[in-house]
Amino acid sequence: FQDFPFFDRRMQEMENAVFGDAHRRALSQRQGTPSSQLSLSSWTPRCNVSETPTHVYVKAELPGVPKEKVAIDLENNVLTISGEHSEEKVEDGEKFHHVERSYGNFRRTFRLPEGVTPENVEAKYNEGVLDVRVAKPSPQKPKSARITLN
């Protein structure tokens, strides 16, 4: 459980490396700026994952993303945060000299403890920060029973 966010983040960085270059070339053609001069990388929100004995917490920074463009899904003990960071409108004749901001769809996934249900998940969104609180299921006590000998 603890190492999964690292591997998930690395996998998403590799996907962004592949698709980010195509996005950079398309943006270059649209804006008339050579792609070698664009410092654009695909956007992946930064997230912190922590846990206590009773809860798992996921905090994601989503600056500039409206609440309506954020989705949170839970399936097979995997929490997925996805959405779209929309590109700002470009004025006619506007030419960029330097680009660092990036846009597009994003998706982050986090494996949760076994047995989490949607009723265990609470989410709040305030000023570009998404806070997700997941209650861990109570551990099942092993049932004990006396077995009779035949």
C-alpha positions as semicolon CSV with decimal commas, in nm:
position;residue;x (nm);y (nm);z (nm)
1;F;0,000;0,000;0,000
2;Q;0,267;0,253;0,095
3;D;0,482;0,215;-0,221
4;F;0,194;0,223;-0,471
5;P;0,168;0,606;-0,503
6;F;0,538;0,625;-0,597
7;F;0,501;0,368;-0,875
8;D;0,171;0,519;-0,990
9;R;0,330;0,865;-1,010
10;R;0,629;0,730;-1,205
11;M;0,399;0,553;-1,453
12;Q;0,201;0,872;-1,508
13;E;0,523;1,070;-1,560
14;M;0,626;0,821;-1,831
15;E;0,285;0,854;-2,000
16;N;0,318;1,232;-1,987
17;A;0,664;1,211;-2,145
18;V;0,519;1,021;-2,441
19;F;0,205;1,227;-2,495
20;G;0,349;1,559;-2,380
21;D;0,575;1,589;-2,686
22;A;0,281;1,548;-2,925
23;H;0,093;1,816;-2,730
24;R;0,399;2,045;-2,748
25;R;0,417;2,007;-3,129
26;A;0,043;2,077;-3,170
27;L;0,068;2,386;-2,951
28;S;0,372;2,501;-3,146
29;Q;0,183;2,479;-3,475
30;R;-0,117;2,667;-3,334
31;Q;0,083;2,948;-3,177
32;G;0,359;2,985;-3,436
33;T;0,636;2,931;-3,181
34;P;0,906;2,670;-3,256
35;S;0,844;2,363;-3,038
36;S;1,206;2,367;-2,922
37;Q;1,134;2,701;-2,749
38;L;0,829;2,575;-2,561
39;S;0,895;2,448;-2,210
40;L;0,567;2,260;-2,181
41;S;0,512;1,941;-1,990
42;S;0,185;1,760;-1,939
43;W;0,019;1,851;-1,615
44;T;-0,009;1,606;-1,330
45;P;-0,152;1,736;-1,002
46;R;0,068;1,706;-0,696
47;C;-0,078;1,484;-0,425
48;N;-0,001;1,387;-0,068
49;V;-0,123;1,056;0,072
50;S;-0,114;0,990;0,446
51;E;-0,281;0,756;0,687
52;T;-0,373;0,711;1,050
53;P;-0,490;0,392;1,214
54;T;-0,848;0,477;1,111
55;H;-0,825;0,682;0,789
56;V;-0,639;0,738;0,463
57;Y;-0,608;1,099;0,346
58;V;-0,543;1,218;-0,009
59;K;-0,477;1,586;-0,072
60;A;-0,447;1,704;-0,432
61;E;-0,349;2,048;-0,556
62;L;-0,573;2,143;-0,850
63;P;-0,511;2,515;-0,906
64;G;-0,732;2,668;-1,173
65;V;-0,953;2,359;-1,202
66;P;-1,322;2,426;-1,134
67;K;-1,501;2,185;-0,902
68;E;-1,732;2,083;-1,189
69;K;-1,435;1,943;-1,385
70;V;-1,314;1,712;-1,107
71;A;-1,433;1,351;-1,071
72;I;-1,362;1,106;-0,789
73;D;-1,427;0,736;-0,845
74;L;-1,379;0,427;-0,633
75;E;-1,358;0,084;-0,793
76;N;-1,196;-0,235;-0,662
77;N;-1,022;-0,048;-0,378
78;V;-0,867;0,203;-0,621
79;L;-0,945;0,572;-0,576
80;T;-0,921;0,771;-0,901
81;I;-0,912;1,149;-0,919
82;S;-0,956;1,278;-1,272
83;G;-1,057;1,590;-1,455
84;E;-0,952;1,860;-1,693
85;H;-0,732;2,164;-1,653
86;S;-0,867;2,373;-1,941
87;E;-0,644;2,591;-2,151
88;E;-0,700;2,964;-2,131
89;K;-0,837;3,139;-2,436
90;V;-0,564;3,278;-2,663
91;E;-0,628;3,623;-2,806
92;D;-0,597;3,673;-3,182
93;G;-0,242;3,773;-3,264
94;E;-0,111;3,670;-2,921
95;K;0,229;3,501;-2,949
96;F;0,394;3,333;-2,654
97;H;0,761;3,389;-2,577
98;H;0,779;3,143;-2,290
99;V;0,530;2,877;-2,179
100;E;0,549;2,694;-1,847
101;R;0,183;2,637;-1,767
102;S;0,032;2,317;-1,898
103;Y;-0,320;2,197;-1,953
104;G;-0,518;1,890;-2,036
105;N;-0,684;1,591;-1,882
106;F;-0,536;1,445;-1,568
107;R;-0,579;1,125;-1,374
108;R;-0,429;1,006;-1,047
109;T;-0,497;0,666;-0,893
110;F;-0,434;0,539;-0,542
111;R;-0,477;0,187;-0,405
112;L;-0,676;0,183;-0,082
113;P;-0,705;-0,081;0,189
114;E;-0,922;-0,383;0,113
115;G;-1,293;-0,341;0,184
116;V;-1,333;0,036;0,139
117;T;-1,679;0,133;0,010
118;P;-1,805;0,464;-0,135
119;E;-1,986;0,529;0,193
120;N;-1,641;0,542;0,358
121;V;-1,523;0,830;0,135
122;E;-1,571;1,204;0,198
123;A;-1,436;1,476;-0,030
124;K;-1,410;1,854;0,003
125;Y;-1,285;2,106;-0,254
126;N;-1,174;2,452;-0,150
127;E;-0,963;2,709;-0,337
128;G;-0,804;2,455;-0,570
129;V;-0,726;2,195;-0,304
130;L;-0,909;1,863;-0,297
131;D;-0,920;1,682;0,038
132;V;-1,035;1,321;0,035
133;R;-1,086;1,134;0,361
134;V;-1,133;0,758;0,350
135;A;-1,238;0,567;0,660
136;K;-1,061;0,233;0,680
137;P;-1,291;-0,063;0,730
138;S;-1,288;-0,219;1,074
139;P;-1,072;-0,527;1,083
140;Q;-1,278;-0,840;1,095
141;K;-1,217;-1,039;1,408
142;P;-1,147;-1,399;1,325
143;K;-1,438;-1,614;1,415
144;S;-1,357;-1,889;1,653
145;A;-1,555;-2,200;1,712
146;R;-1,497;-2,527;1,885
147;I;-1,475;-2,814;1,643
148;T;-1,617;-3,139;1,768
149;L;-1,428;-3,457;1,710
150;N;-1,602;-3,747;1,538
